[in-house]
Tab-separated table of C-alpha atoms and ligand atoms in Angstrom:
chain	number	residue	atom	x	y	z
M	1	MET	CA	104.328	49.284	107.270
M	2	ALA	CA	106.040	52.797	107.888
M	3	ASP	CA	106.790	53.069	104.223
M	4	PHE	CA	103.272	52.044	103.278
M	5	SER	CA	101.750	54.772	105.312
M	6	ARG	CA	103.839	57.417	104.125
M	7	ARG	CA	103.077	56.660	100.467
M	8	ASP	CA	99.525	56.747	101.551
M	9	VAL	CA	99.874	60.135	103.022
M	10	PHE	CA	101.549	61.464	99.757
M	11	LYS	CA	98.655	59.902	97.678
M	12	LEU	CA	96.196	61.554	99.743
M	13	ALA	CA	97.947	64.923	99.542
M	14	GLY	CA	98.086	64.539	95.888
M	15	VAL	CA	94.320	63.985	95.606
M	16	GLY	CA	93.775	67.053	97.822
M	17	ALA	CA	96.025	69.151	95.336
M	18	LEU	CA	94.188	67.766	92.392
M	19	ILE	CA	90.641	68.598	93.929
M	20	GLY	CA	92.095	72.147	94.557
M	21	THR	CA	93.149	72.754	91.238
M	22	MET	CA	89.863	71.157	89.529
M	23	HIS	CA	87.809	73.948	91.531
M	24	LEU	CA	85.338	71.196	92.378
M	25	SER	CA	83.030	71.896	95.246
M	26	SER	CA	85.458	69.735	97.124
M	27	THR	CA	84.194	69.561	100.547
M	28	ALA	CA	82.764	66.218	100.487
M	29	CYS	CA	85.568	64.629	98.430
M	30	ALA	CA	88.233	66.267	100.741
M	31	ALA	CA	86.356	65.126	103.765
M	32	THR	CA	87.038	61.513	102.662
M	33	THR	CA	90.469	61.941	101.352
M	34	ALA	CA	92.254	64.437	103.658
M	35	SER	CA	93.491	63.686	106.996
M	36	ARG	CA	93.468	65.738	110.123
M	37	MET	CA	96.667	67.790	110.279
M	38	LEU	CA	96.749	69.029	113.771
M	39	PRO	CA	95.383	67.437	117.103
M	40	PRO	CA	92.101	69.088	118.333
M	41	SER	CA	92.988	72.258	120.201
M	42	LYS	CA	92.582	72.320	123.847
M	43	GLY	CA	91.316	75.909	123.975
M	44	ASN	CA	90.320	78.180	121.104
M	45	ARG	CA	91.949	77.836	117.855
M	46	VAL	CA	92.054	80.744	115.206
M	47	VAL	CA	93.165	79.664	111.716
M	48	ILE	CA	94.487	82.501	109.330
M	49	VAL	CA	94.485	81.798	105.691
M	50	GLY	CA	96.862	83.928	103.726
M	51	GLY	CA	100.355	84.899	104.869
M	52	GLY	CA	100.237	88.246	103.161
M	53	TRP	CA	100.045	91.862	104.791
M	54	ALA	CA	96.945	91.115	106.686
M	55	GLY	CA	97.549	87.516	107.634
M	56	MET	CA	101.104	88.043	108.919
M	57	THR	CA	99.855	90.930	111.024
M	58	ALA	CA	97.081	88.787	112.409
M	59	ALA	CA	99.093	85.909	113.450
M	60	LYS	CA	101.744	88.004	115.260
M	61	HIS	CA	99.335	90.471	116.965
M	62	LEU	CA	96.739	87.928	117.911
M	63	LYS	CA	99.535	85.908	119.773
M	64	LYS	CA	100.878	89.119	121.426
M	65	GLU	CA	97.327	89.787	122.701
M	66	MET	CA	96.315	86.282	123.861
M	67	GLY	CA	99.580	84.474	124.283
M	68	ASP	CA	98.941	80.746	125.107
M	69	LYS	CA	95.261	81.265	125.562
M	70	VAL	CA	94.737	80.894	121.908
M	71	ASP	CA	96.193	78.380	119.439
M	72	VAL	CA	97.100	80.429	116.240
M	73	VAL	CA	97.594	78.555	112.889
M	74	LEU	CA	98.556	80.386	109.811
M	75	ILE	CA	98.341	78.771	106.361
M	76	GLU	CA	100.155	80.148	103.376
M	77	LYS	CA	100.701	78.688	99.819
M	78	ARG	CA	103.821	80.478	98.975
M	79	LYS	CA	107.276	79.388	99.686
M	80	ILE	CA	108.583	82.864	100.435
M	81	PHE	CA	106.952	86.160	101.048
M	82	MET	CA	107.582	88.864	98.318
M	83	SER	CA	106.161	92.308	99.180
M	84	CYS	CA	104.106	94.261	96.439
M	85	PRO	CA	104.895	97.686	98.340
M	86	ILE	CA	108.306	98.750	97.122
M	87	SER	CA	108.015	96.468	94.107
M	88	ASN	CA	107.738	99.448	91.777
M	89	VAL	CA	110.874	100.874	93.335
M	90	TRP	CA	112.533	97.665	92.486
M	91	LEU	CA	111.096	97.748	89.152
M	92	GLY	CA	112.666	101.316	88.735
M	93	GLY	CA	116.037	99.701	89.668
M	94	LEU	CA	116.245	101.676	92.905
M	95	VAL	CA	116.376	98.723	95.266
M	96	GLU	CA	117.546	95.081	95.310
M	97	MET	CA	114.969	92.147	95.314
M	98	ASP	CA	116.193	90.928	98.636
M	99	PHE	CA	114.571	93.971	100.291
M	100	LEU	CA	111.187	92.634	99.402
M	101	MET	CA	111.662	88.991	100.449
M	102	HIS	CA	111.035	87.741	103.879
M	103	ASP	CA	110.712	84.258	105.583
M	104	PHE	CA	107.574	82.820	107.212
M	105	HIS	CA	109.552	80.766	109.788
M	106	THR	CA	111.216	83.456	111.884
M	107	PRO	CA	107.923	85.167	113.111
M	108	ALA	CA	106.209	81.850	113.619
M	109	SER	CA	109.059	80.696	115.817
M	110	LYS	CA	109.422	83.812	117.766
M	111	TYR	CA	105.667	84.548	118.506
M	112	GLY	CA	104.758	80.810	118.801
M	113	TYR	CA	102.084	80.218	116.166
M	114	THR	CA	101.931	77.366	113.907
M	115	PHE	CA	102.871	78.050	110.274
M	116	ILE	CA	101.717	75.491	107.605
M	117	ASN	CA	103.005	75.954	104.190
M	118	ALA	CA	100.117	74.619	102.099
M	119	THR	CA	97.273	75.678	99.712
M	120	VAL	CA	93.781	75.944	101.172
M	121	THR	CA	91.461	74.114	98.868
M	122	ASP	CA	88.261	74.448	100.421
M	123	ILE	CA	86.453	75.811	103.451
M	124	ASP	CA	83.591	73.997	105.118
M	125	ARG	CA	82.065	76.793	107.265
M	126	ASP	CA	79.295	74.388	108.756
M	127	LYS	CA	81.861	72.099	110.065
M	128	LYS	CA	84.345	75.111	110.729
M	129	ARG	CA	87.014	73.388	108.837
M	130	VAL	CA	89.708	74.383	106.512
M	131	TYR	CA	90.848	71.785	103.700
M	132	THR	CA	94.441	72.173	102.365
M	133	THR	CA	96.688	70.204	100.018
M	134	GLU	CA	98.220	68.562	103.139
M	135	GLY	CA	95.169	67.844	105.244
M	136	TYR	CA	92.429	69.606	107.119
M	137	VAL	CA	92.418	71.834	110.306
M	138	ASP	CA	89.457	72.811	112.391
M	139	TYR	CA	88.891	76.303	113.720
M	140	ASP	CA	86.886	78.115	116.207
M	141	TYR	CA	87.401	81.373	114.375
M	142	LEU	CA	88.793	81.794	110.785
M	143	ILE	CA	90.761	84.945	109.711
M	144	LEU	CA	90.373	84.876	105.794
M	145	ALA	CA	93.000	87.111	104.217
M	146	PRO	CA	93.542	85.673	100.623
M	147	GLY	CA	94.100	89.145	98.950
M	148	ILE	CA	92.890	89.610	95.401
M	149	ARG	CA	92.289	87.840	92.036
M	150	TYR	CA	92.213	89.200	88.663
M	151	ASN	CA	88.882	89.424	86.838
M	152	TYR	CA	89.856	88.743	83.373
M	153	ASP	CA	86.319	87.744	82.551
M	154	ALA	CA	85.463	91.376	82.562
M	155	TRP	CA	87.482	91.759	79.522
M	156	PHE	CA	87.382	88.381	77.798
M	157	LYS	CA	83.658	87.262	78.857
M	158	GLY	CA	84.702	83.704	79.835
M	159	ASP	CA	87.106	83.144	76.984
M	160	LYS	CA	89.923	81.290	79.214
M	161	ASP	CA	92.232	81.012	76.257
M	162	MET	CA	92.298	84.649	75.625
M	163	ALA	CA	92.555	85.447	79.333
M	164	ARG	CA	95.470	83.044	79.534
M	165	ILE	CA	97.250	84.566	76.425
M	166	CYS	CA	96.751	87.998	77.816
M	167	ALA	CA	98.145	86.934	81.307
M	168	THR	CA	101.154	85.045	79.941
M	169	HIS	CA	102.239	87.812	77.407
M	170	PHE	CA	101.277	90.840	79.504
M	171	PRO	CA	101.214	89.817	83.002
M	172	SER	CA	99.653	92.370	85.529
M	173	ALA	CA	101.980	91.952	88.318
M	174	PHE	CA	99.475	93.035	91.063
M	175	ILE	CA	99.923	89.684	92.740
M	176	PRO	CA	103.547	89.108	93.910
M	177	GLY	CA	105.564	86.535	92.308
M	178	SER	CA	106.824	85.676	88.739
M	179	GLU	CA	104.796	88.326	86.928
M	180	HIS	CA	106.783	91.072	88.606
M	181	VAL	CA	110.050	89.558	87.176
M	182	ALA	CA	108.411	89.278	83.698
M	183	LEU	CA	107.468	92.739	83.905
M	184	LYS	CA	110.797	94.052	84.964
M	185	ARG	CA	112.362	92.099	82.106
M	186	LYS	CA	109.878	93.822	79.551
M	187	VAL	CA	110.712	97.246	81.110
M	188	ASP	CA	114.580	96.748	81.048
M	189	ASN	CA	114.600	95.442	77.452
M	190	PHE	CA	112.265	97.861	75.865
M	191	GLU	CA	114.117	99.937	73.126
M	192	GLU	CA	111.475	101.702	71.112
M	193	GLY	CA	107.852	101.933	70.431
M	194	THR	CA	104.545	102.345	72.487
M	195	PHE	CA	104.301	100.738	75.906
M	196	VAL	CA	100.860	100.883	77.335
M	197	LEU	CA	99.920	100.707	80.972
M	198	VAL	CA	96.392	100.120	81.769
M	199	VAL	CA	94.893	101.377	85.250
M	200	PRO	CA	92.299	98.886	86.533
M	201	PRO	CA	89.066	100.394	87.521
M	202	PRO	CA	88.369	101.160	91.357
M	203	PRO	CA	88.275	99.642	93.644
M	204	HIS	CA	91.592	98.180	93.100
M	205	ARG	CA	94.680	97.184	95.130
M	206	CYS	CA	96.635	100.072	95.987
M	207	PRO	CA	95.129	103.017	94.199
M	208	PRO	CA	98.341	104.988	93.553
M	209	ALA	CA	100.290	101.758	92.469
M	210	PRO	CA	99.760	102.123	88.645
M	211	TYR	CA	100.743	105.815	88.627
M	212	GLU	CA	103.981	105.060	90.792
M	213	ARG	CA	104.521	102.184	88.334
M	214	ALA	CA	104.367	104.490	85.415
M	215	ALA	CA	106.863	106.915	87.072
M	216	MET	CA	109.363	103.980	87.649
M	217	ILE	CA	108.821	102.762	84.038
M	218	ALA	CA	109.458	106.186	82.736
M	219	HIS	CA	112.476	106.378	84.803
M	220	VAL	CA	114.031	103.247	83.390
M	221	PHE	CA	113.140	104.514	79.820
M	222	LYS	CA	114.739	107.794	80.388
M	223	LYS	CA	117.830	106.219	81.815
M	224	ASN	CA	118.168	103.779	78.896
M	225	GLY	CA	117.609	106.497	76.277
M	226	VAL	CA	114.336	104.497	75.034
M	227	LYS	CA	112.908	106.124	71.777
M	228	GLY	CA	109.277	105.664	72.798
M	229	ARG	CA	106.623	106.468	74.915
M	230	LEU	CA	104.500	105.289	77.823
M	231	ILE	CA	100.665	105.688	77.614
M	232	ILE	CA	98.786	105.580	80.632
M	233	LEU	CA	95.095	104.585	80.037
M	234	ASP	CA	93.027	105.481	83.060
M	235	PRO	CA	89.218	104.683	83.294
M	236	LYS	CA	88.966	107.643	85.818
M	237	ASP	CA	88.717	111.280	84.764
M	238	GLN	CA	91.866	112.227	86.659
M	239	ILE	CA	94.655	110.764	88.627
M	240	LYS	CA	93.773	109.725	92.239
M	241	PRO	CA	95.183	110.099	94.865
M	242	LYS	CA	98.120	112.404	94.873
M	243	GLY	CA	97.046	113.689	91.418
M	244	PRO	CA	99.139	116.845	91.444
M	245	GLY	CA	102.244	115.076	92.545
M	246	PHE	CA	101.901	112.622	89.950
M	247	ARG	CA	101.136	115.103	87.160
M	248	GLN	CA	103.977	117.199	88.049
M	249	ALA	CA	106.686	114.404	87.831
M	250	TYR	CA	105.158	113.224	84.493
M	251	GLU	CA	105.391	116.975	83.252
M	252	GLN	CA	108.657	118.006	84.698
M	253	LEU	CA	110.657	114.658	84.533
M	254	TYR	CA	109.083	112.586	81.880
M	255	LEU	CA	107.394	114.941	79.546
M	256	ASP	CA	108.696	113.287	76.331
M	257	ILE	CA	107.913	109.887	77.578
M	258	VAL	CA	104.652	109.857	79.397
M	259	GLU	CA	101.163	110.476	77.900
M	260	TYR	CA	98.151	110.434	80.298
M	261	VAL	CA	94.968	109.468	78.980
M	262	PRO	CA	91.872	109.934	81.298
M	263	ASN	CA	88.401	108.603	80.729
M	264	ALA	CA	89.789	105.474	78.998
M	265	LYS	CA	87.637	102.738	80.093
M	266	VAL	CA	88.561	99.388	78.412
M	267	LYS	CA	86.136	98.144	75.853
M	268	GLU	CA	88.175	95.411	74.187
M	269	VAL	CA	91.670	93.903	74.631
M	270	ASP	CA	93.271	91.995	71.893
M	271	PRO	CA	96.449	90.644	73.177
M	272	VAL	CA	97.320	88.860	70.013
M	273	ASN	CA	97.132	91.880	67.683
M	274	LYS	CA	98.128	94.249	70.458
M	275	VAL	CA	95.248	96.531	70.274
M	276	ILE	CA	93.266	97.972	73.157
M	277	LYS	CA	89.888	99.746	72.472
M	278	THR	CA	88.752	102.229	75.213
M	279	THR	CA	86.152	105.019	75.581
M	280	ALA	CA	88.934	107.490	74.782
M	281	GLY	CA	90.209	105.869	71.523
M	282	ASP	CA	91.869	102.695	70.241
M	283	PHE	CA	95.544	102.039	70.933
M	284	LYS	CA	98.007	99.946	69.298
M	285	PHE	CA	100.987	98.854	71.462
M	286	ASP	CA	104.325	97.253	71.107
M	287	ASP	CA	104.534	96.094	74.764
M	288	ALA	CA	102.293	96.614	77.770
M	289	ASN	CA	101.299	96.026	81.421
M	290	LEU	CA	97.642	95.096	81.073
M	291	ASN	CA	95.853	95.285	84.433
M	292	PRO	CA	92.331	93.783	84.461
M	293	PRO	CA	89.774	94.665	87.353
M	294	HIS	CA	90.254	93.157	90.726
M	295	GLN	CA	88.143	90.936	92.994
M	296	ALA	CA	88.396	89.323	96.366
M	297	GLY	CA	90.710	86.290	96.136
M	298	ASP	CA	89.495	83.009	94.818
M	299	LEU	CA	89.199	81.390	98.330
M	300	ALA	CA	86.864	83.980	99.474
M	301	TRP	CA	84.435	83.173	96.573
M	302	LYS	CA	84.916	79.352	97.159
M	303	ALA	CA	84.005	79.974	100.800
M	304	GLY	CA	80.795	81.636	99.518
M	305	LEU	CA	81.561	85.013	101.212
M	306	VAL	CA	81.707	87.447	98.357
M	307	ASN	CA	78.996	89.701	97.366
M	308	PRO	CA	78.861	88.941	93.688
M	309	LYS	CA	77.468	92.387	92.910
M	310	THR	CA	80.696	94.129	94.137
M	311	GLY	CA	83.246	91.284	94.037
M	312	TRP	CA	84.453	91.993	97.510
M	313	CYS	CA	83.428	90.630	101.018
M	314	ASP	CA	80.644	92.340	102.866
M	315	VAL	CA	81.892	92.819	106.619
M	316	ASP	CA	80.778	94.564	109.737
M	317	GLN	CA	82.471	98.005	109.228
M	318	LEU	CA	84.108	97.909	112.697
M	319	THR	CA	84.917	94.175	113.458
M	320	LEU	CA	85.479	93.046	109.872
M	321	GLN	CA	83.444	90.022	110.685
M	322	SER	CA	81.778	88.656	107.651
M	323	LYS	CA	78.138	89.586	107.347
M	324	LEU	CA	77.376	86.014	106.265
M	325	ASP	CA	79.262	84.211	109.091
M	326	PRO	CA	80.270	85.685	112.472
M	327	HIS	CA	82.988	83.083	112.883
M	328	VAL	CA	84.826	84.388	109.958
M	329	PHE	CA	86.705	87.767	109.780
M	330	VAL	CA	87.918	89.063	106.618
M	331	ALA	CA	91.157	91.054	106.552
M	332	GLY	CA	93.046	92.889	104.031
M	333	ASP	CA	92.162	93.588	100.345
M	334	ALA	CA	89.414	90.952	100.170
M	335	SER	CA	87.085	92.973	102.682
M	336	SER	CA	85.026	95.954	101.720
M	337	VAL	CA	85.157	98.737	104.452
M	338	LYS	CA	83.782	102.299	103.232
M	339	GLY	CA	86.562	104.670	102.888
M	340	PHE	CA	89.413	102.119	103.275
M	341	PRO	CA	91.898	101.944	100.366
M	342	LYS	CA	93.027	98.397	99.686
M	343	SER	CA	96.803	98.990	100.703
M	344	GLY	CA	99.456	96.932	102.637
M	345	ASP	CA	99.454	99.734	105.307
M	346	MET	CA	95.764	99.697	105.555
M	347	ALA	CA	95.702	95.918	105.716
M	348	HIS	CA	98.409	96.018	108.454
M	349	ASN	CA	96.430	98.680	110.291
M	350	HIS	CA	92.893	97.498	110.188
M	351	THR	CA	94.102	94.007	111.117
M	352	GLN	CA	96.027	94.975	114.144
M	353	ASN	CA	93.593	97.726	115.323
M	354	MET	CA	90.153	96.258	114.221
M	355	VAL	CA	90.239	92.526	113.425
M	356	VAL	CA	92.705	91.565	116.202
M	357	LYS	CA	91.141	93.670	118.839
M	358	ALA	CA	87.701	92.597	118.081
M	359	LEU	CA	88.480	88.884	118.065
M	360	THR	CA	90.545	89.160	121.165
M	361	ALA	CA	87.522	90.887	122.869
M	362	LEU	CA	85.218	88.182	121.711
M	363	LEU	CA	87.657	85.440	122.932
M	364	LYS	CA	87.575	87.154	126.387
M	365	GLY	CA	84.008	87.460	126.577
M	366	LYS	CA	83.931	91.186	126.057
M	367	ASP	CA	82.341	93.815	123.631
M	368	PRO	CA	84.196	93.722	120.371
M	369	TYR	CA	82.887	97.087	119.387
M	370	GLU	CA	84.233	98.659	122.446
M	371	ALA	CA	87.733	97.181	121.659
M	372	VAL	CA	88.404	98.338	118.077
M	373	LYS	CA	90.585	101.348	117.537
M	374	ALA	CA	90.872	103.628	114.599
M	375	PRO	CA	93.314	102.816	111.953
M	376	THR	CA	95.593	105.252	109.820
M	377	ASN	CA	96.690	104.600	106.265
M	378	THR	CA	100.052	106.059	105.001
M	379	CYS	CA	101.073	105.432	101.283
M	380	TYR	CA	104.383	106.730	99.772
M	381	SER	CA	104.889	106.842	95.925
M	382	MET	CA	108.350	107.033	94.446
M	383	VAL	CA	108.180	109.358	91.341
M	384	ASN	CA	111.747	110.024	90.678
M	385	GLY	CA	114.588	107.793	90.432
M	386	SER	CA	117.520	110.125	89.953
M	387	PRO	CA	117.618	111.592	92.604
M	388	LYS	CA	115.106	109.482	94.435
M	389	GLU	CA	112.208	111.543	95.268
M	390	ALA	CA	108.628	110.584	96.707
M	391	ILE	CA	105.252	111.949	97.648
M	392	VAL	CA	102.921	110.852	100.199
M	393	ILE	CA	99.201	110.644	101.466
M	394	ASN	CA	98.247	110.046	105.004
M	395	VAL	CA	94.654	109.565	106.226
M	396	LEU	CA	93.645	109.514	110.020
M	397	TYR	CA	90.452	107.820	110.908
M	398	GLU	CA	88.205	107.770	113.927
M	399	ILE	CA	85.444	105.331	115.103
M	400	ASP	CA	81.969	106.726	114.897
M	401	ARG	CA	80.594	104.362	117.478
M	402	LYS	CA	76.881	105.457	116.870
M	403	LYS	CA	77.190	104.664	113.230
M	404	LYS	CA	79.403	101.619	113.893
M	405	ALA	CA	81.810	102.614	111.234
M	406	PRO	CA	85.201	104.297	110.838
M	407	VAL	CA	85.028	107.868	109.231
M	408	LYS	CA	87.885	110.038	107.840
M	409	LYS	CA	89.019	112.633	110.416
M	410	LYS	CA	92.060	114.196	108.663
M	411	VAL	CA	93.645	113.804	105.219
M	412	ASN	CA	97.265	115.023	104.627
M	413	VAL	CA	98.913	115.027	101.159
M	414	GLU	CA	102.495	116.006	100.265
M	415	ASN	CA	102.424	116.501	96.512
M	416	THR	CA	105.731	118.120	96.410
M	417	ARG	CA	108.275	115.381	95.671
M	418	SER	CA	111.256	115.251	97.894
M	419	ALA	CA	114.448	113.224	99.008
M	420	ARG	CA	113.067	113.355	102.580
M	421	LEU	CA	110.044	111.455	101.494
M	422	ALA	CA	112.025	108.880	99.491
M	423	HIS	CA	114.007	108.135	102.605
M	424	ALA	CA	110.828	107.959	104.600
M	425	THR	CA	109.456	105.461	102.047
M	426	PHE	CA	112.239	102.928	102.873
M	427	GLU	CA	111.883	103.717	106.607
M	428	TRP	CA	108.197	102.985	106.421
M	429	ALA	CA	108.728	99.686	104.641
M	430	LYS	CA	111.518	98.570	107.097
M	431	ALA	CA	109.224	99.284	110.096
M	432	LEU	CA	106.303	97.342	108.727
M	433	TYR	CA	108.670	94.338	107.590
M	434	ARG	CA	110.321	94.502	111.012
M	435	ASP	CA	106.647	94.268	112.673
M	436	MET	CA	105.630	91.364	110.478
M	437	PHE	CA	108.780	89.377	109.965
M	438	SER	CA	111.234	89.985	112.969
X	501	FAD	C1	102.650	97.166	92.526
X	501	FAD	C2	102.013	97.488	94.060
X	501	FAD	C3	102.630	98.400	94.748
X	501	FAD	C4	101.977	98.569	96.003
X	501	FAD	N1	102.548	99.618	96.825
X	501	FAD	C5	101.997	99.587	98.053
X	501	FAD	C6	102.518	100.671	98.968
X	501	FAD	O1	103.558	101.267	98.643
X	501	FAD	N2	101.947	100.818	100.050
X	501	FAD	C7	100.917	99.906	100.597
X	501	FAD	O2	100.428	100.062	101.643
X	501	FAD	N3	100.418	99.139	99.660
X	501	FAD	C8	100.933	98.886	98.555
X	501	FAD	N4	100.343	97.922	97.635
X	501	FAD	C9	99.231	97.075	98.162
X	501	FAD	C10	99.406	95.912	98.989
X	501	FAD	O3	100.461	95.005	98.337
X	501	FAD	C11	98.234	95.132	99.158
X	501	FAD	O4	97.137	96.121	99.613
X	501	FAD	C12	98.411	94.026	100.386
X	501	FAD	O5	99.360	93.308	99.767
X	501	FAD	C13	97.205	93.552	100.772
X	501	FAD	O6	97.311	92.539	101.844
X	501	FAD	P1	96.423	91.198	101.914
X	501	FAD	O7	96.930	90.526	102.969
X	501	FAD	O8	95.100	91.641	101.757
X	501	FAD	O9	96.762	90.510	100.587
X	501	FAD	P2	98.318	89.781	100.041
X	501	FAD	O10	99.371	90.510	100.648
X	501	FAD	O11	98.192	89.514	98.585
X	501	FAD	O12	98.105	88.378	100.751
X	501	FAD	C14	97.441	87.240	100.422
X	501	FAD	C15	97.952	86.087	100.793
X	501	FAD	O13	97.151	84.912	100.692
X	501	FAD	C16	97.738	83.725	100.199
X	501	FAD	N5	96.687	82.845	99.650
X	501	FAD	C17	95.764	83.396	98.759
X	501	FAD	N6	95.041	82.112	98.388
X	501	FAD	C18	95.531	81.193	99.228
X	501	FAD	C19	95.234	79.909	99.427
X	501	FAD	N7	94.151	79.260	98.777
X	501	FAD	N8	95.947	79.002	100.287
X	501	FAD	C20	96.946	79.463	100.893
X	501	FAD	N9	97.191	80.855	100.849
X	501	FAD	C21	96.488	81.564	100.022
X	501	FAD	C22	98.639	84.544	98.922
X	501	FAD	O14	99.490	83.551	98.569
X	501	FAD	C23	99.109	85.665	99.621
X	501	FAD	O15	100.333	85.523	100.508
X	501	FAD	C24	100.961	97.866	96.448
X	501	FAD	C25	100.352	96.857	95.505
X	501	FAD	C26	100.917	96.561	94.406
X	501	FAD	C27	100.486	95.527	93.326
């Protein structure tokens, strides 16, 4: 009898996974096949989907604010956390991979939230239920933090084969995992010729990341004596943010290697013949890092919470509650708040100071707008590998309570690269990893 029910459970989980991968509107099917994973909560239950920068911050800080008064459940599909921040520095060979890796179990155990390692296959907002490959969980409030997805359709107009070829041979590595390892192998093994890096159009995850990546690739090419060049194809008319800092690094450190091409909007990508056509001309390449446009993660689309005109989730500008469902908060890159960059630092900051504060107030029967605090955003970029040198931008926001929106109060940019800022880069990362994971 015990054996039979175990097999049964596996069978059901398998069906759930199949439904998830088939991208059916699976609510009805899942409801009949998946089983309840957790007993009904005695009080309020908040389910957080996505254990990235926003989700990890939400789980810890909600538990810190509310203690036993709220049941917090974090659902994440990855087996291990890998950080995109500092991944360019790793690409440049300046830090080991284990610096980027963290476990989901230590913080869940320490702060007392439930961690479920499963893929969310569907969300039924009417029932307030999340379906996963392991069963379903009901919520009172949902924090949706699924990050981004690549919009290859913008390049290949629905040709899935070409999109797959492009993603396989020229992985973007803007979503953490195997793609980063593939990109590093490419960069380390490149001997001669033309390497192209395509900057995605804004808004995209981490505005300075493509330029930092270019600097780190150029550093490796310089170190390895590569007989070749790195062409940066940028749809914008100039490098933003930290333009002067990146330009100086390219000109002073990598003059023979880096060629920066502005106004290069992608018209056509041919990953088979290795040609990319842009508004600034056509470019043939030997190898490449091809970065398509970004959109809110798949799950946000499945939940029907994305504005198809923008590709991102419309949210209240102070609480980050979905404009379409007040029981759902959208945290991190998937949300759209005017003036907020899509960065790990911002995901951490707005989740802690806005999402968690607003939700805590709601759960306590208080005014969420009064509770939110202004976030900041700090973003370091490593531009030199030998010696290690970085530049930085820091933005302070304030809350305009009349407009019910955050506004920029002060912007500080240090475009002069320095070892001090390189040291600060690592200290910044360590502090945030510490906050989320230990
Ligand atoms: C190369 C690079 C360098 C960067 N450098 C910096 C930097 O120096 N500083 C900085 O501040 N930011 C940086 N960023 C940006 C930063 O990585 C993102 O802004 C940040 O990760 C956003 O956090 P998030 O929680 O929204 O998304 P993510 O961190 O991507 O988390 C989303 C999570 O949701 C999970 N998920 C998705 N779908 C499901 C599902 N169906 N079921 C279960 N789980 C699911 C994913 O597995 C993932 O763990 C960089 C990004 C890149 C690509």
